[in-house]
CSV table of C-alpha atoms in Angstrom, one decimal:
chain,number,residue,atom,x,y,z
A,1,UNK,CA,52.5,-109.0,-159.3
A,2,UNK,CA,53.4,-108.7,-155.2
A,3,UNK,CA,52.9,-110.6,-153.0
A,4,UNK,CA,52.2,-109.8,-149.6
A,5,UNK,CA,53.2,-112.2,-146.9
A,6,UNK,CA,50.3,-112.2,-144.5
A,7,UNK,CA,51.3,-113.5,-141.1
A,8,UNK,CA,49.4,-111.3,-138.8
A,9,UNK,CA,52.4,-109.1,-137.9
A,10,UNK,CA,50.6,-105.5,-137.7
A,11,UNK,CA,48.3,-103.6,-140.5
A,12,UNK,CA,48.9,-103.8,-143.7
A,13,UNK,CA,46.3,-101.1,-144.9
A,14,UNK,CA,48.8,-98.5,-145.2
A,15,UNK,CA,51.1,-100.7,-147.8
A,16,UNK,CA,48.5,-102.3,-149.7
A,17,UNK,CA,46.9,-98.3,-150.0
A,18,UNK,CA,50.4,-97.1,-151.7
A,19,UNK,CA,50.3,-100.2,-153.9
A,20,UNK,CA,46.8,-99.1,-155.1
A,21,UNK,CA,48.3,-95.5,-155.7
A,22,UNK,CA,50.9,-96.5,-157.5
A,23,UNK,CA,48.7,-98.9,-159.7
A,24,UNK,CA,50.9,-101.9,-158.8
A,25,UNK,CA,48.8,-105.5,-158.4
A,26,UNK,CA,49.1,-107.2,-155.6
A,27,UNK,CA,48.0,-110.0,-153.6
A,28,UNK,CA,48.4,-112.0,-150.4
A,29,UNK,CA,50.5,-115.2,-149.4
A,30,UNK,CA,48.8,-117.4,-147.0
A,31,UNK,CA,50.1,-120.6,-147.9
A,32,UNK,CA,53.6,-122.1,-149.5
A,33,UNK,CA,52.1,-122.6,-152.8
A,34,UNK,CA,50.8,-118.6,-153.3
A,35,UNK,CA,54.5,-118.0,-153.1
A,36,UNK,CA,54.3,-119.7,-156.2
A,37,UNK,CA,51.7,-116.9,-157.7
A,38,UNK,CA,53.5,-114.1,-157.7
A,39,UNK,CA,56.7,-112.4,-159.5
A,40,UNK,CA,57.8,-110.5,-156.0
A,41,UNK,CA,57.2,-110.7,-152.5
A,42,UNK,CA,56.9,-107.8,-149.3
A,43,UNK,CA,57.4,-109.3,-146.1
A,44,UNK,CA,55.4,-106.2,-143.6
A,45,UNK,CA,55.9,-106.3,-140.2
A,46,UNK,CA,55.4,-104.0,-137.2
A,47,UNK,CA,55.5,-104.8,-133.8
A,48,UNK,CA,57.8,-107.1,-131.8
A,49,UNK,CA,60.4,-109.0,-133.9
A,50,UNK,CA,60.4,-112.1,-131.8
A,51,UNK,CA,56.8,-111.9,-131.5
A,52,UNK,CA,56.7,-111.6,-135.6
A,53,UNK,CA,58.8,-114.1,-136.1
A,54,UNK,CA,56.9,-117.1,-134.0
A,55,UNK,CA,54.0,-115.9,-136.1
A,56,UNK,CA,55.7,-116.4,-139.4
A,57,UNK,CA,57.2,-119.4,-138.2
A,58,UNK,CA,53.3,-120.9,-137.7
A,59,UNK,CA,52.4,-120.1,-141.3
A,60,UNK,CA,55.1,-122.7,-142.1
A,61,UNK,CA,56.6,-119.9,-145.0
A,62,UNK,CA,60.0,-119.6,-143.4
A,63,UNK,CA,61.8,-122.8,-145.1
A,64,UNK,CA,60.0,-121.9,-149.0
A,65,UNK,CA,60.4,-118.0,-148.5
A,66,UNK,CA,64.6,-118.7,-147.6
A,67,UNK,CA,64.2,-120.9,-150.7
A,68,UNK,CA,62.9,-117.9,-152.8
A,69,UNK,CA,64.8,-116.9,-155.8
A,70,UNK,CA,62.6,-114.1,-156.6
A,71,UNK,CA,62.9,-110.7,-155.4
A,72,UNK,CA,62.1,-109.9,-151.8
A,73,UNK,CA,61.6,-107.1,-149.6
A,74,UNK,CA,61.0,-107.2,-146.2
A,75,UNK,CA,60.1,-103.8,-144.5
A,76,UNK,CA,60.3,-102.5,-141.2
A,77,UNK,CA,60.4,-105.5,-138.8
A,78,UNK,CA,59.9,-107.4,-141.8
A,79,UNK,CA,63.5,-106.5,-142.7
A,80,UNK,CA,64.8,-107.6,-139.6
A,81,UNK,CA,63.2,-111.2,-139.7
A,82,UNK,CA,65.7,-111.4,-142.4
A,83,UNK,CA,68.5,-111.2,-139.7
A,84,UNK,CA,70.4,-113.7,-137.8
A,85,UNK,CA,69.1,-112.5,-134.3
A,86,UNK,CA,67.5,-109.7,-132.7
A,87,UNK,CA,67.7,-108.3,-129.3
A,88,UNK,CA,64.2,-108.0,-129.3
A,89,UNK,CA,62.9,-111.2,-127.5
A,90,UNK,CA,66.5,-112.5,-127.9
A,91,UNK,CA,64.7,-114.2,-130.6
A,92,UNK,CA,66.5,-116.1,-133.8
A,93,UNK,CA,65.4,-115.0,-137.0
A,94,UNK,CA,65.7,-116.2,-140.8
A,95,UNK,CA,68.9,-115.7,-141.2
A,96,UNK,CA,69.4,-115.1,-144.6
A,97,UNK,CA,71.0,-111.5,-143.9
A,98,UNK,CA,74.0,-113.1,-141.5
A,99,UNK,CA,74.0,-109.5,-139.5
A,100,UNK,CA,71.7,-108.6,-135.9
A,101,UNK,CA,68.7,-106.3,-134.8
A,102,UNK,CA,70.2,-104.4,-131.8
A,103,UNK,CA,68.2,-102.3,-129.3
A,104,UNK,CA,69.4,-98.4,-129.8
A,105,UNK,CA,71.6,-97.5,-126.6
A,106,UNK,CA,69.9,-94.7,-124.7
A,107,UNK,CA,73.2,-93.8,-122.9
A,108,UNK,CA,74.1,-91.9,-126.7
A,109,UNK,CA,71.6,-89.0,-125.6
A,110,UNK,CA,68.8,-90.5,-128.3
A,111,UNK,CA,65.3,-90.9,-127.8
A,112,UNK,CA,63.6,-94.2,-128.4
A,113,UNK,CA,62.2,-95.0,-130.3
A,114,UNK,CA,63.7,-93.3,-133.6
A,115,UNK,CA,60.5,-91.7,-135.2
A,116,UNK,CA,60.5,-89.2,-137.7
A,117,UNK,CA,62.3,-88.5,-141.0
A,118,UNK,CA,65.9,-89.3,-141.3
A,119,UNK,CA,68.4,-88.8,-144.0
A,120,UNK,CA,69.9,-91.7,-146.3
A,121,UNK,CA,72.9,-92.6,-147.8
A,122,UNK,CA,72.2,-95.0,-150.4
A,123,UNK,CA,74.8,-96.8,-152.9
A,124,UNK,CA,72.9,-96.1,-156.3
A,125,UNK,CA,71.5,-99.9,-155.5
A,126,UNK,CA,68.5,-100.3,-158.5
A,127,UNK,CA,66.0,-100.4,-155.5
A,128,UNK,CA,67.1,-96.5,-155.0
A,129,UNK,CA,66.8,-95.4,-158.8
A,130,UNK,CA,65.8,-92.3,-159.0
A,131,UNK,CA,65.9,-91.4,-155.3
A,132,UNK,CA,68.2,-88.3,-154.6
A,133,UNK,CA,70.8,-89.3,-152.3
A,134,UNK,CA,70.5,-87.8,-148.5
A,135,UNK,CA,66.8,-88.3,-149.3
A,136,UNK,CA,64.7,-88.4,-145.9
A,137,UNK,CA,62.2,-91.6,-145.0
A,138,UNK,CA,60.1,-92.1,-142.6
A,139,UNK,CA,61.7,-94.4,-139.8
A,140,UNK,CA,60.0,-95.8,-136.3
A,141,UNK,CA,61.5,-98.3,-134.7
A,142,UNK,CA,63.8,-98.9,-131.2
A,143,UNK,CA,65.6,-102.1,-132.7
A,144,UNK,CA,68.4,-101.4,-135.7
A,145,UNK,CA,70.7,-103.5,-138.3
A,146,UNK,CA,74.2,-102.9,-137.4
A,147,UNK,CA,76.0,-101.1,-140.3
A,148,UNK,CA,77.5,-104.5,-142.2
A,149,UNK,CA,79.4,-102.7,-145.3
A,150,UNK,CA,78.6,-105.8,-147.0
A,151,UNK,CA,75.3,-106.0,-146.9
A,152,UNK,CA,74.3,-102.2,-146.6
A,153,UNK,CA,72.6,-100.7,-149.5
A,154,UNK,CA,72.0,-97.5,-147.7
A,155,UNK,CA,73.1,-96.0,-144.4
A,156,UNK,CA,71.2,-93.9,-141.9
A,157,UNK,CA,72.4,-92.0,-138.6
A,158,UNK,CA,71.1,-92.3,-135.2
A,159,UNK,CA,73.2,-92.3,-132.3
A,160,UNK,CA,75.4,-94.1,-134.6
A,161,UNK,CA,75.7,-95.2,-138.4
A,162,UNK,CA,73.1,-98.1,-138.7
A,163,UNK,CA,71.7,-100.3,-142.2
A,164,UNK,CA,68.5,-98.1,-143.0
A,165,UNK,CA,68.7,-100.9,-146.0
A,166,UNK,CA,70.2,-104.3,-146.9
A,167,UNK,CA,70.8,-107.0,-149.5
A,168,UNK,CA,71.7,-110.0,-150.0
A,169,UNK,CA,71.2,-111.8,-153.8
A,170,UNK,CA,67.6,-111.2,-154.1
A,171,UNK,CA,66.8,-110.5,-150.4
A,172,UNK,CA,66.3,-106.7,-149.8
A,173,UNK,CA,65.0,-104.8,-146.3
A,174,UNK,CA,64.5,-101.4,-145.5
A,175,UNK,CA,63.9,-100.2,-141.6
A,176,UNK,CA,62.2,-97.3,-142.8
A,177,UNK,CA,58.5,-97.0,-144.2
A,178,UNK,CA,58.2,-96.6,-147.5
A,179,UNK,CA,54.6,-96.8,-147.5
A,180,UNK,CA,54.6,-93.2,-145.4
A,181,UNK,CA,57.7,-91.9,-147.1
A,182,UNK,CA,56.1,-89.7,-149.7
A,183,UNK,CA,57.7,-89.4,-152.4
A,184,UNK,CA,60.6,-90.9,-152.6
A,185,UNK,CA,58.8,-94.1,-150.6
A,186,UNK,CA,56.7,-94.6,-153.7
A,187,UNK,CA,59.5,-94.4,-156.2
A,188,UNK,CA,61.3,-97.3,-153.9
A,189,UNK,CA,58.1,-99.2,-153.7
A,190,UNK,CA,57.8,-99.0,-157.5
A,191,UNK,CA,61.5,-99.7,-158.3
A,192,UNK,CA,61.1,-103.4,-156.5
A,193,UNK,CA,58.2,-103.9,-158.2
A,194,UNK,CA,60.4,-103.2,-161.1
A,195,UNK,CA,63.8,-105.7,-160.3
A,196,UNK,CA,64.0,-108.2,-162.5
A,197,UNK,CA,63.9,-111.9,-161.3
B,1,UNK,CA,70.2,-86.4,-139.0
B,2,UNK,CA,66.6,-86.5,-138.2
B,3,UNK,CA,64.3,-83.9,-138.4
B,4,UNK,CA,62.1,-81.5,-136.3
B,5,UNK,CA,58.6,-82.7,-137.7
B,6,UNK,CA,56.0,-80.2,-138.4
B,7,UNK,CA,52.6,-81.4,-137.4
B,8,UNK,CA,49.1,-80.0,-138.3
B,9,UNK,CA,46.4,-80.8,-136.3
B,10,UNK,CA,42.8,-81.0,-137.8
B,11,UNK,CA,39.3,-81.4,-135.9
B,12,UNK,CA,37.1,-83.8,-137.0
B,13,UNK,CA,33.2,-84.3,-136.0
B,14,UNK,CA,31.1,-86.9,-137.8
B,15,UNK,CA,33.5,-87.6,-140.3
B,16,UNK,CA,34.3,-83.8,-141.1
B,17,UNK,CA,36.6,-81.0,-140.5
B,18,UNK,CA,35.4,-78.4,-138.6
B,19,UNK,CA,36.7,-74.9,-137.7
B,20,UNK,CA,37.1,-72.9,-140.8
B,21,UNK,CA,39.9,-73.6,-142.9
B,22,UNK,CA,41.1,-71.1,-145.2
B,23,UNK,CA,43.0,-72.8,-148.0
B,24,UNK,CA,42.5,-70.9,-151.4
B,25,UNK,CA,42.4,-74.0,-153.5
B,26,UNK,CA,40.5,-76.3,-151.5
B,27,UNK,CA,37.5,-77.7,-153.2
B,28,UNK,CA,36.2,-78.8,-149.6
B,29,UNK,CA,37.1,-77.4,-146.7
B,30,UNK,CA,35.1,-80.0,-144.8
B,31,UNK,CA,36.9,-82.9,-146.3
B,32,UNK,CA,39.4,-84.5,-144.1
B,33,UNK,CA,41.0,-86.4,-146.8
B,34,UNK,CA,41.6,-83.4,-149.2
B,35,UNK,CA,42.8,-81.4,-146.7
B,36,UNK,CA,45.3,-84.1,-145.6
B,37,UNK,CA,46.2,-84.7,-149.2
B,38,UNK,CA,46.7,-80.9,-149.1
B,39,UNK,CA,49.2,-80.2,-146.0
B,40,UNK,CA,51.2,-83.8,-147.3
B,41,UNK,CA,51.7,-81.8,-150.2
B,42,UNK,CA,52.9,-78.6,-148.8
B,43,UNK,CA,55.5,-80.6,-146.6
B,44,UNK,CA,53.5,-81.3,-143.7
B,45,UNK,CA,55.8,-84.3,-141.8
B,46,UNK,CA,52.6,-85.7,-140.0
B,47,UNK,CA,49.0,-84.9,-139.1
B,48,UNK,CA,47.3,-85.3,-136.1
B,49,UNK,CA,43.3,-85.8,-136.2
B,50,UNK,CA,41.4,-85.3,-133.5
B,51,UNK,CA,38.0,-86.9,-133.5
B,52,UNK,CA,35.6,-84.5,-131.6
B,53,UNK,CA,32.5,-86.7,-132.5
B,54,UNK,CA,30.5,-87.2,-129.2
B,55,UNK,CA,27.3,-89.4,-131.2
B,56,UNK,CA,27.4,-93.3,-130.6
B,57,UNK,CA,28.0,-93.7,-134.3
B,58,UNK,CA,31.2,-92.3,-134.0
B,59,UNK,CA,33.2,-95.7,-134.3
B,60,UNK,CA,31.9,-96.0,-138.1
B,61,UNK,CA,32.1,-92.6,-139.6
B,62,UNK,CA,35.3,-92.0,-137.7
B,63,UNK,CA,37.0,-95.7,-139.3
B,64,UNK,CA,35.8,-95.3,-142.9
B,65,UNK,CA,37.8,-91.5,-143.1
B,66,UNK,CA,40.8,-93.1,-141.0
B,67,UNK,CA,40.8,-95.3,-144.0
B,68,UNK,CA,40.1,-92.9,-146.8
B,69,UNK,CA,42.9,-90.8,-145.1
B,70,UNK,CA,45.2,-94.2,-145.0
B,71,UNK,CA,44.5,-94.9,-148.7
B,72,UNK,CA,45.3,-91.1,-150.0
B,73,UNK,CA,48.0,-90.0,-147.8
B,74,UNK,CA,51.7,-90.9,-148.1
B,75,UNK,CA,53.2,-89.6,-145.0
B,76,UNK,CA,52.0,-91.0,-141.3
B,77,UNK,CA,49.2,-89.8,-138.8
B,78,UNK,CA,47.9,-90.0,-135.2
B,79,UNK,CA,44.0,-90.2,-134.9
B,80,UNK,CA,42.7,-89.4,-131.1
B,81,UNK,CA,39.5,-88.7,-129.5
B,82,UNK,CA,37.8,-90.9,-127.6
B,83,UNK,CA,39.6,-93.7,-127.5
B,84,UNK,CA,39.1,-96.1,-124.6
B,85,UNK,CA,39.9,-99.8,-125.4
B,86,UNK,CA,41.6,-102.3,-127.3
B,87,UNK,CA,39.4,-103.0,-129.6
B,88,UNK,CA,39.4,-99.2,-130.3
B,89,UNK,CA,42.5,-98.9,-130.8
B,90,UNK,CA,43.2,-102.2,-133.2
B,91,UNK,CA,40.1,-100.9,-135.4
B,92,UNK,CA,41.7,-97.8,-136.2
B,93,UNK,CA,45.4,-99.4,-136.5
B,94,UNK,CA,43.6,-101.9,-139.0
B,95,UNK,CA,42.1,-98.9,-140.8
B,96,UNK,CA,45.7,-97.5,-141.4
B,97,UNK,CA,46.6,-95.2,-138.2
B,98,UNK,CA,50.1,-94.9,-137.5
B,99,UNK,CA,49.7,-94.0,-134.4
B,100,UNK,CA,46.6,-93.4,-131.5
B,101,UNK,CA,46.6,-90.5,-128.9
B,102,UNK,CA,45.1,-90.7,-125.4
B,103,UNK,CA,44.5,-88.5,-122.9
B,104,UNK,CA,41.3,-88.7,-120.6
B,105,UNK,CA,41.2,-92.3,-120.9
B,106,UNK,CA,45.0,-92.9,-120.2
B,107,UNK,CA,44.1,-90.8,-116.5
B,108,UNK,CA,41.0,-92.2,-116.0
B,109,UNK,CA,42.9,-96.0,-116.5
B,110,UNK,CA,46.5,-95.9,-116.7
B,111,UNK,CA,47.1,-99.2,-117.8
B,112,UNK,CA,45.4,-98.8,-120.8
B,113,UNK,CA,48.7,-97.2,-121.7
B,114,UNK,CA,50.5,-100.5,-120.5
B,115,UNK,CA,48.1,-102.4,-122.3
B,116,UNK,CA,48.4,-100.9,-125.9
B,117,UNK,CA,52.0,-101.1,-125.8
B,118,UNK,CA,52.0,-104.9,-125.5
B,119,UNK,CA,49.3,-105.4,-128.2
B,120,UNK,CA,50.6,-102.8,-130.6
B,121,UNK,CA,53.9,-102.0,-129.8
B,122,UNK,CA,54.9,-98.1,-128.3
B,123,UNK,CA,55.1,-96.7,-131.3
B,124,UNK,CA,51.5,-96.6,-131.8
B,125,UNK,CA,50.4,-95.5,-128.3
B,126,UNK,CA,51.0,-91.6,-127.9
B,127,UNK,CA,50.2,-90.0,-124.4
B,128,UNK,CA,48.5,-86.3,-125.2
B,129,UNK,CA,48.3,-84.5,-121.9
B,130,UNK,CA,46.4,-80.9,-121.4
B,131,UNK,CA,48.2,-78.7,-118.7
B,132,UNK,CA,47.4,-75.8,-117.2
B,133,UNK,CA,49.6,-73.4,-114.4
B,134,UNK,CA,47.6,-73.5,-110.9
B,135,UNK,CA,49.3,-72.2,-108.1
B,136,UNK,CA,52.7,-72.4,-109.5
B,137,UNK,CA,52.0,-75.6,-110.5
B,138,UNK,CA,51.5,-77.4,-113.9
B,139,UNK,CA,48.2,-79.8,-113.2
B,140,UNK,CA,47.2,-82.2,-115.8
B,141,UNK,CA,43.7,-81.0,-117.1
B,142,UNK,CA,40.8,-83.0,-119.1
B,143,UNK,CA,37.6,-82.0,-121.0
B,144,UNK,CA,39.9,-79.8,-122.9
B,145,UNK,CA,41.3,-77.7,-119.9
B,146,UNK,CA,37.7,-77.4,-117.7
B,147,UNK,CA,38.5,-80.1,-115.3
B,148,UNK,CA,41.6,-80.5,-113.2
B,149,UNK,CA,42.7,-82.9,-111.9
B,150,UNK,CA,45.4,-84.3,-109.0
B,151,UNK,CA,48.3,-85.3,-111.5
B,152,UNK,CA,51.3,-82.8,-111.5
B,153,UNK,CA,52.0,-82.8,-115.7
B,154,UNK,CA,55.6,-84.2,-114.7
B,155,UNK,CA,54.7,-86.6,-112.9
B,156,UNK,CA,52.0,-87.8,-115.0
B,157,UNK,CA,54.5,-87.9,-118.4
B,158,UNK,CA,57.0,-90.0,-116.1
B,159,UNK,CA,54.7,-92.3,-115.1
B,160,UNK,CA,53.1,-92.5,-118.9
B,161,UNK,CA,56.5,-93.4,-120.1
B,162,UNK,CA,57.7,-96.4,-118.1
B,163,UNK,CA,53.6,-97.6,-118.6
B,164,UNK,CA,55.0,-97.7,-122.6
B,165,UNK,CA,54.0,-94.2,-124.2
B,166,UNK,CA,56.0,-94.0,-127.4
B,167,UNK,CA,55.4,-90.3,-127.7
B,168,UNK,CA,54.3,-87.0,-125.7
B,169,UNK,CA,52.0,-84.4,-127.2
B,170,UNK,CA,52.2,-81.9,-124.4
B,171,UNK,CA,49.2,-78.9,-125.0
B,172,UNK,CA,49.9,-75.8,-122.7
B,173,UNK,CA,45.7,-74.9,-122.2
B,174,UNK,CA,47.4,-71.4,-120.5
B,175,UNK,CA,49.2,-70.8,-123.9
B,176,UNK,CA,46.7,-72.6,-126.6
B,177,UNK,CA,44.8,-70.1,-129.0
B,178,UNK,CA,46.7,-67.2,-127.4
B,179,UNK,CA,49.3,-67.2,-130.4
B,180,UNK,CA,52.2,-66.0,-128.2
B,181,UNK,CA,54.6,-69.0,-128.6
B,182,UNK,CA,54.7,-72.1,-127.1
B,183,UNK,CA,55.3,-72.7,-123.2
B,184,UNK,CA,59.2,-73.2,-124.0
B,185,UNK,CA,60.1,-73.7,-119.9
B,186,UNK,CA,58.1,-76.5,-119.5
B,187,UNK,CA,58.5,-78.3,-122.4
B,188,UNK,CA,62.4,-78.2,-121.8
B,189,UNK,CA,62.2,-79.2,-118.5
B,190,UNK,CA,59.6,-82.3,-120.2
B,191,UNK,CA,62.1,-83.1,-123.3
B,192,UNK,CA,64.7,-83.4,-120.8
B,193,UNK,CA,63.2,-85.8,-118.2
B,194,UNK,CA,62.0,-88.5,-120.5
B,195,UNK,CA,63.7,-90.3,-123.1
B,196,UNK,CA,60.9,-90.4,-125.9
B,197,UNK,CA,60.1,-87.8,-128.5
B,198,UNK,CA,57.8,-85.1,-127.3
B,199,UNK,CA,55.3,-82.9,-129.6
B,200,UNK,CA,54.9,-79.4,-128.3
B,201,UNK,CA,51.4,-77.7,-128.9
B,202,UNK,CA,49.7,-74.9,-127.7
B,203,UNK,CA,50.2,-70.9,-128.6
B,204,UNK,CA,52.3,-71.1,-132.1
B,205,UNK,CA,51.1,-67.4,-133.4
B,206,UNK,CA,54.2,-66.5,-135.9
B,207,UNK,CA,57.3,-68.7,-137.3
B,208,UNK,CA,59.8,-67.1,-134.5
B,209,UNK,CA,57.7,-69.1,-132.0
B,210,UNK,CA,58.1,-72.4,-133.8
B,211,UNK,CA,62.7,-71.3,-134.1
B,212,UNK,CA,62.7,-70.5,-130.6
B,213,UNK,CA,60.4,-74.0,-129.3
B,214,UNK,CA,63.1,-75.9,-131.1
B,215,UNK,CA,66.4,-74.1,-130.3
B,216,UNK,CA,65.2,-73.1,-126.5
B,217,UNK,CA,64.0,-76.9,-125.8
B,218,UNK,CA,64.5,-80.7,-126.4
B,219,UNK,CA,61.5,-81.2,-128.4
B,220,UNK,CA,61.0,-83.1,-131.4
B,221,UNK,CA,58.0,-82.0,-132.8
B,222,UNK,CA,55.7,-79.1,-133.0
B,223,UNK,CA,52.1,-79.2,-133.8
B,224,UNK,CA,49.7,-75.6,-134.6
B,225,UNK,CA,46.4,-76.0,-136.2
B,226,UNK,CA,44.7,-72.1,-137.0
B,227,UNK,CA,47.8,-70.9,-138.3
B,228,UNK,CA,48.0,-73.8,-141.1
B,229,UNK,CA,44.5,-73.7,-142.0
B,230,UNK,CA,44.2,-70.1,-142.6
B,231,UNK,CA,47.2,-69.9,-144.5
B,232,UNK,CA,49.0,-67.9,-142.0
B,233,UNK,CA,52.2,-69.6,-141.9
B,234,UNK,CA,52.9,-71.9,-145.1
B,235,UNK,CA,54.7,-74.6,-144.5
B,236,UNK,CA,57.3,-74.5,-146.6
B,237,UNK,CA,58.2,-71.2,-145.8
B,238,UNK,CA,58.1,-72.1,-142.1
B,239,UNK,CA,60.5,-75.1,-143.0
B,240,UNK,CA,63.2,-72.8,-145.3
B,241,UNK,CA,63.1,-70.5,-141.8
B,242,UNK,CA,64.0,-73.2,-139.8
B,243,UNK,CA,66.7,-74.3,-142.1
B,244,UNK,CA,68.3,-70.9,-141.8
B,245,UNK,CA,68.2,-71.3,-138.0
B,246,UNK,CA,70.0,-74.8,-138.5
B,247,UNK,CA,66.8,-76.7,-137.3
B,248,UNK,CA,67.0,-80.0,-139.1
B,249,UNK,CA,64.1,-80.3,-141.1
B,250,UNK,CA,62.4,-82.2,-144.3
B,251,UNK,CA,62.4,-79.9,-147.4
């Protein structure tokens, strides 16, 4: 069963709706010990990353969840408040990914923030199984990962290359939406419900 | 690379489509949320609702089908239509909007615009502004095109993005429901001066207008409603046609 950690950082309607599609149980993590509950956690997030991360700092869940041994997947900004730092706010995050959150650079001629569906490049990692490669998602965001090759799961192009998906050990984070992806979002969603501990 | 998105746009009153829609296997035309279902499944990249409700009981009906929508639909959409607070906004972004559109309200009180941003991010907050050609020059209009007003539509866009739009849904009321392509000039000369994604709408008649909006002009987006819901131009055969014209686009 998911967990879904519930720190006030945007909706979470939209997820919790494509985990009712795809029949997969879930629940929410208020406290340290509902960690405890639950075979894998989602970390949401929209909004402003510093601004997520002083609210997930409040909940007191950042010391158990960097303690986790169980699969996680942080999405969105959630995926970034597995970072080192982001530009956004200048604010530290979890580091437990040891790359940064970067603002896109307007002087490459791209429009900000990058919304729409973009291509991926994915490395056959088991959270992709089944997912054609070049497969679009649906991406909005003005902060990225920078491309780390050894974290990158699966690349994505905007101005330049940037991590549309990381990993470390058990600690996984895509920028893009899978909740809104189609698809292929609900296949990704379903393969981490899948990984094995 | 990412994609030109193809957006239809559906009317909504009281909880229900309205304008006829023409799709052979629809069980109910009126439903929003089969209809959605419907143009998700044909390829549709977004929708765009447009809540035309004018009762006071709007706020309900109008949440409960944002959140059937939100709990059947796997690709993203903009509600609008009468939005004119917070608290309107963060009831529909908690009912599983992507993304709200203004446009009265937004002219009326521009820092509602400023305001959204900072409580929801600019990704939610898109700026939809009517224009109309009078005198030579293109006026921002309200009440769907009736009323003018004193903003020059450039101006106005510029001043809606440094307030924190995320996105432009620019309506040509001089080319809307003509069907004789979009209103490619000004739309350039809009993708051009700002540096966030623009939506054109108003006048897509036939799938050349929809290859020449996006090879002729910056824009990122282009939304149609008639010719979708009467089946005049399928999606997925607009989409192959823009693939042959090298438009990026999500097959």
């Amino acid at each position: 069963m998911i967990g879904i950690v519930n720190y006030g950082a945007g909706n979470i309607f939209s997820l919790t709706s494509a985990l009712e599609r795809l029949s997969i149980p879930f629940g929410m993590v208020n406290t340290e010990t509902d960690l405890d509950k639950y075979t894998h956690i989602i970390i949401p997030g929209v909004g402003h990353a510093g601004a997520a991360m002083k609210k997930l700092e409040q909940t007191g869940l950042v010391a158990p969840i960097k303690a986790l041994k169980k699969p996680v997947l942080g999405i969105c900004v959630g995926m970034q408040l597995l970072t080192e730092h982001s530009e956004e706010g200048n604010a530290d995050m979890m580091n437990i990914v040891p790359v940064k959150t970067r603002l896109f650079d307007k002087n490459q001629g791209i429009k900000i923030p990058h919304m729409g569906w973009n291509n991926i490049d994915h490395k056959n990692n088991s959270l992709f199984e089944g997912v054609e490669n070049l497969t679009q998602f649906y991406f909005v965001h003005s902060y990225f990962i920078e491309y780390n090759p050894t974290f990158d799961i699966a690349t994505a192009s905007y101005g330049k290359p940037f991590s549309a998906a990381v990993q470390k050990d058990n600690f996984y984070g895509v920028q893009f939406h899978p909740e809104k992806s189609g698809i292929a979002g609900e296949r990704l969603l379903k393969n981490f419900s899948n990984l094995k501990q | 690379m990412l994609s030109k998105r193809i957006i239809p746009c559906l009317d909504v009153k009281d909880g229900r489509t309205v304008k006829g829609v023409n799709f052979v296997d629809l069980k109910d035309a009126g439903d929003p949320v089969e209809l959605a279902w419907q143009y998700a499944q044909q390829g549709a990249d977004e929708l765009v609702f447009l809540d035309i409700t004018a009762t006071h009981e709007r706020r309900g009906t109008t949440i409960e089908m944002v959140k059937s929508v939100a709990r059947q639909l796997n690709i993203p959409f903009t509600i609008g239509g009468g939005i004119t607070t917070i608290a309107d906004a963060e009831a529909l972004l908690n009912s599983g909007a992507d993304k709200i559109s203004i446009n009265s309200a937004a002219v009326r009180n521009p820092s509602l615009i400023e305001d959204l941003a900072k409580a929801f991010g600019v990704q939610f907050v898109v700026v939809a502004v009517d224009t109309k050609l009078v005198n030579g020059k293109n006026m921002v209009h309200l009440n769907g095109g009736r009323l003018i007003t004193e903003l020059e539509t450039e101006d106005w866009i510029l001043k809606a993005e440094s307030l924190g739009a995320g996105e432009i849904l620019l309506t040509s009321m001089d080319h809307d429901g003509t069907k004789n392509g979009f209103d490619c000039l000004l739309l350039d000369k809009v993708a051009r001066s700002i540096n966030i994604p623009v939506i054109a709408s108003g006048g897509a008649g036939k799938v050349e207008h929809f290859t020449e909006v996006f090879l002729e002009t910056g824009v990122d987006a282009a939304l149609a409603a008639s010719v979708f819901h009467f089946g005049e131009i399928p999606i997925p055969y607009l989409k192959s046609e823009l693939k042959k014209h090298n438009i990026p686009v999500r097959l």
